[in-house]
Amino acid sequence: MSELNELYQETILEHNKNPRNFREIEDADKLADGNNPLCGDALRVYVKMDGDRVADVAFKGSGCAISKASASMMTQSVRGKTIKEAEQLFEEFHRMVTGGLDVGSQENHLGKLRIFAGVLEFPARVKCASLSWHTLNAALHGEGEISTE
């Protein structure tokens, strides 16, 4: 197994076992529910804003390891970002997992999220990895619910 694949597996397992920001935000300004009927993933994303900046972000729900790990890392990545910066990360992440962005050769702002580039090799898992991102995007735009189907 390649070193990158090992790191991918270790990261997914760690964030699945100990997800970051796995909680509700009682006074959230924005929230949305996301569902992936194919895999059974279901989560709610909570966002607390400070002007146009994401002051706090969290999630609750259940899902496969990839879904939960992606949500965990998403919350770490967008906290403190402006809505525009969060949207840029969403767009780059989505392009990466669907094959439209080669993180090795094209400029991006994904940082540690690049670990999810390996999801592209497992088409059935792309929706698992991107569910939390679509749900965050829905929350930021006042849409209450999204589905990957």
mmCIF file of C-alpha atoms in Angstrom:
data_model
loop_
_atom_site.group_PDB
_atom_site.id
_atom_site.type_symbol
_atom_site.label_atom_id
_atom_site.label_comp_id
_atom_site.label_asym_id
_atom_site.label_seq_id
_atom_site.Cartn_x
_atom_site.Cartn_y
_atom_site.Cartn_z
ATOM 1 C CA MET A 1 0.000 0.000 0.000
ATOM 2 C CA SER A 2 1.332 3.427 -0.885
ATOM 3 C CA GLU A 3 2.264 5.916 1.808
ATOM 4 C CA LEU A 4 -0.539 8.252 0.665
ATOM 5 C CA ASN A 5 -3.140 5.470 0.870
ATOM 6 C CA GLU A 6 -1.962 4.595 4.382
ATOM 7 C CA LEU A 7 -2.198 8.242 5.441
ATOM 8 C CA TYR A 8 -5.678 8.449 3.866
ATOM 9 C CA GLN A 9 -6.864 5.398 5.803
ATOM 10 C CA GLU A 10 -5.318 6.564 9.088
ATOM 11 C CA THR A 11 -6.856 10.038 8.735
ATOM 12 C CA ILE A 12 -10.311 8.669 7.911
ATOM 13 C CA LEU A 13 -10.205 6.241 10.831
ATOM 14 C CA GLU A 14 -8.964 8.886 13.297
ATOM 15 C CA HIS A 15 -11.602 11.464 12.351
ATOM 16 C CA ASN A 16 -14.329 8.802 12.326
ATOM 17 C CA LYS A 17 -13.374 7.576 15.791
ATOM 18 C CA ASN A 18 -12.805 11.069 17.237
ATOM 19 C CA PRO A 19 -14.718 13.549 15.085
ATOM 20 C CA ARG A 20 -13.920 17.194 15.688
ATOM 21 C CA ASN A 21 -16.795 19.589 16.345
ATOM 22 C CA PHE A 22 -19.331 16.761 16.660
ATOM 23 C CA ARG A 23 -21.914 18.732 18.611
ATOM 24 C CA GLU A 24 -24.854 21.082 18.294
ATOM 25 C CA ILE A 25 -24.534 24.842 18.364
ATOM 26 C CA GLU A 26 -27.555 26.021 20.350
ATOM 27 C CA ASP A 27 -27.500 29.595 19.039
ATOM 28 C CA ALA A 28 -26.547 28.772 15.435
ATOM 29 C CA ASP A 29 -27.434 31.428 12.879
ATOM 30 C CA LYS A 30 -27.646 28.912 10.058
ATOM 31 C CA LEU A 31 -28.235 25.183 9.787
ATOM 32 C CA ALA A 32 -29.101 22.598 7.182
ATOM 33 C CA ASP A 33 -29.792 18.881 7.018
ATOM 34 C CA GLY A 34 -28.016 16.662 4.528
ATOM 35 C CA ASN A 35 -28.941 13.142 3.449
ATOM 36 C CA ASN A 36 -27.230 10.534 1.327
ATOM 37 C CA PRO A 37 -29.942 7.878 0.803
ATOM 38 C CA LEU A 38 -27.570 5.571 -1.082
ATOM 39 C CA CYS A 39 -25.251 5.131 1.921
ATOM 40 C CA GLY A 40 -27.599 6.117 4.746
ATOM 41 C CA ASP A 41 -25.555 9.139 5.810
ATOM 42 C CA ALA A 42 -27.604 11.855 7.528
ATOM 43 C CA LEU A 43 -26.223 14.938 9.230
ATOM 44 C CA ARG A 44 -27.033 18.444 10.347
ATOM 45 C CA VAL A 45 -24.517 21.266 9.991
ATOM 46 C CA TYR A 46 -24.672 24.211 12.419
ATOM 47 C CA VAL A 47 -23.027 27.555 11.664
ATOM 48 C CA LYS A 48 -22.555 30.549 13.958
ATOM 49 C CA MET A 49 -21.634 33.687 12.038
ATOM 50 C CA ASP A 50 -19.754 36.829 13.065
ATOM 51 C CA GLY A 51 -20.575 39.230 10.251
ATOM 52 C CA ASP A 52 -19.568 37.408 7.069
ATOM 53 C CA ARG A 53 -17.119 35.143 8.929
ATOM 54 C CA VAL A 54 -17.783 31.601 10.175
ATOM 55 C CA ALA A 55 -17.219 32.014 13.922
ATOM 56 C CA ASP A 56 -18.154 28.423 14.767
ATOM 57 C CA VAL A 57 -19.263 25.366 12.838
ATOM 58 C CA ALA A 58 -20.252 21.902 13.998
ATOM 59 C CA PHE A 59 -22.203 18.845 12.920
ATOM 60 C CA LYS A 60 -24.290 16.010 14.335
ATOM 61 C CA GLY A 61 -25.560 12.875 12.674
ATOM 62 C CA SER A 62 -24.633 9.421 11.584
ATOM 63 C CA GLY A 63 -22.888 8.014 8.599
ATOM 64 C CA CYS A 64 -20.051 5.990 7.213
ATOM 65 C CA ALA A 65 -16.431 6.652 8.175
ATOM 66 C CA ILE A 66 -15.719 8.763 5.086
ATOM 67 C CA SER A 67 -18.779 10.943 5.634
ATOM 68 C CA LYS A 68 -17.997 11.567 9.292
ATOM 69 C CA ALA A 69 -14.282 12.174 8.672
ATOM 70 C CA SER A 70 -15.033 14.616 5.871
ATOM 71 C CA ALA A 71 -17.487 16.535 8.067
ATOM 72 C CA SER A 72 -14.959 16.626 10.900
ATOM 73 C CA MET A 73 -12.190 18.004 8.697
ATOM 74 C CA MET A 74 -14.593 20.402 6.974
ATOM 75 C CA THR A 75 -15.476 22.029 10.302
ATOM 76 C CA GLN A 76 -11.800 22.508 11.093
ATOM 77 C CA SER A 77 -11.127 23.998 7.665
ATOM 78 C CA VAL A 78 -13.908 26.585 7.451
ATOM 79 C CA ARG A 79 -13.886 27.970 10.998
ATOM 80 C CA GLY A 80 -12.681 31.561 10.848
ATOM 81 C CA LYS A 81 -13.149 31.804 7.086
ATOM 82 C CA THR A 82 -15.394 34.295 5.324
ATOM 83 C CA ILE A 83 -18.405 32.987 3.437
ATOM 84 C CA LYS A 84 -16.520 33.621 0.187
ATOM 85 C CA GLU A 85 -13.494 31.625 1.433
ATOM 86 C CA ALA A 86 -15.752 28.775 2.617
ATOM 87 C CA GLU A 87 -17.477 28.736 -0.774
ATOM 88 C CA GLN A 88 -14.081 28.561 -2.486
ATOM 89 C CA LEU A 89 -13.089 25.565 -0.328
ATOM 90 C CA PHE A 90 -16.433 23.884 -1.109
ATOM 91 C CA GLU A 91 -15.936 24.410 -4.838
ATOM 92 C CA GLU A 92 -12.330 23.162 -4.791
ATOM 93 C CA PHE A 93 -13.203 20.143 -2.631
ATOM 94 C CA HIS A 94 -16.086 19.197 -4.925
ATOM 95 C CA ARG A 95 -13.915 19.553 -8.022
ATOM 96 C CA MET A 96 -11.188 17.457 -6.387
ATOM 97 C CA VAL A 97 -13.410 14.499 -5.450
ATOM 98 C CA THR A 98 -15.150 14.522 -8.835
ATOM 99 C CA GLY A 99 -11.937 14.648 -10.868
ATOM 100 C CA GLY A 100 -12.063 18.283 -11.950
ATOM 101 C CA LEU A 101 -9.105 19.398 -9.854
ATOM 102 C CA ASP A 102 -5.703 17.739 -9.792
ATOM 103 C CA VAL A 103 -4.408 18.802 -6.376
ATOM 104 C CA GLY A 104 -0.874 17.855 -7.337
ATOM 105 C CA SER A 105 -0.630 20.174 -10.313
ATOM 106 C CA GLN A 106 -3.363 22.810 -9.972
ATOM 107 C CA GLU A 107 -3.406 25.680 -7.492
ATOM 108 C CA ASN A 108 -5.808 25.166 -4.595
ATOM 109 C CA HIS A 109 -6.399 26.087 -0.963
ATOM 110 C CA LEU A 110 -7.326 22.635 0.340
ATOM 111 C CA GLY A 111 -4.332 21.937 2.571
ATOM 112 C CA LYS A 112 -4.975 18.812 4.655
ATOM 113 C CA LEU A 113 -8.251 18.224 2.803
ATOM 114 C CA ARG A 114 -6.153 17.010 -0.133
ATOM 115 C CA ILE A 115 -6.142 13.634 1.595
ATOM 116 C CA PHE A 116 -9.648 13.105 0.170
ATOM 117 C CA ALA A 117 -8.309 13.110 -3.403
ATOM 118 C CA GLY A 118 -8.172 9.303 -3.017
ATOM 119 C CA VAL A 119 -11.984 9.156 -2.866
ATOM 120 C CA LEU A 120 -11.992 9.633 -6.636
ATOM 121 C CA GLU A 121 -10.842 6.014 -6.926
ATOM 122 C CA PHE A 122 -14.098 4.904 -5.250
ATOM 123 C CA PRO A 123 -16.975 6.571 -7.161
ATOM 124 C CA ALA A 124 -19.620 5.277 -4.747
ATOM 125 C CA ARG A 125 -17.885 7.181 -1.926
ATOM 126 C CA VAL A 126 -17.742 10.600 -3.618
ATOM 127 C CA LYS A 127 -21.204 11.472 -2.270
ATOM 128 C CA CYS A 128 -20.152 10.326 1.206
ATOM 129 C CA ALA A 129 -17.136 12.646 1.170
ATOM 130 C CA SER A 130 -19.003 15.625 -0.257
ATOM 131 C CA LEU A 131 -22.251 15.416 1.775
ATOM 132 C CA SER A 132 -21.063 17.655 4.612
ATOM 133 C CA TRP A 133 -19.730 20.207 2.134
ATOM 134 C CA HIS A 134 -23.024 20.377 0.242
ATOM 135 C CA THR A 135 -24.829 20.666 3.580
ATOM 136 C CA LEU A 136 -22.561 23.522 4.706
ATOM 137 C CA ASN A 137 -23.136 25.283 1.394
ATOM 138 C CA ALA A 138 -26.898 24.868 1.842
ATOM 139 C CA ALA A 139 -26.699 26.298 5.368
ATOM 140 C CA LEU A 140 -24.684 29.305 4.221
ATOM 141 C CA HIS A 141 -27.289 30.037 1.535
ATOM 142 C CA GLY A 142 -30.371 29.543 3.726
ATOM 143 C CA GLU A 143 -31.412 26.233 2.187
ATOM 144 C CA GLY A 144 -32.751 23.955 4.908
ATOM 145 C CA GLU A 145 -32.132 20.552 3.396
ATOM 146 C CA ILE A 146 -30.126 18.844 0.666
ATOM 147 C CA SER A 147 -29.877 15.320 -0.665
ATOM 148 C CA THR A 148 -27.158 13.705 -2.746
ATOM 149 C CA GLU A 149 -29.826 12.001 -4.882
#
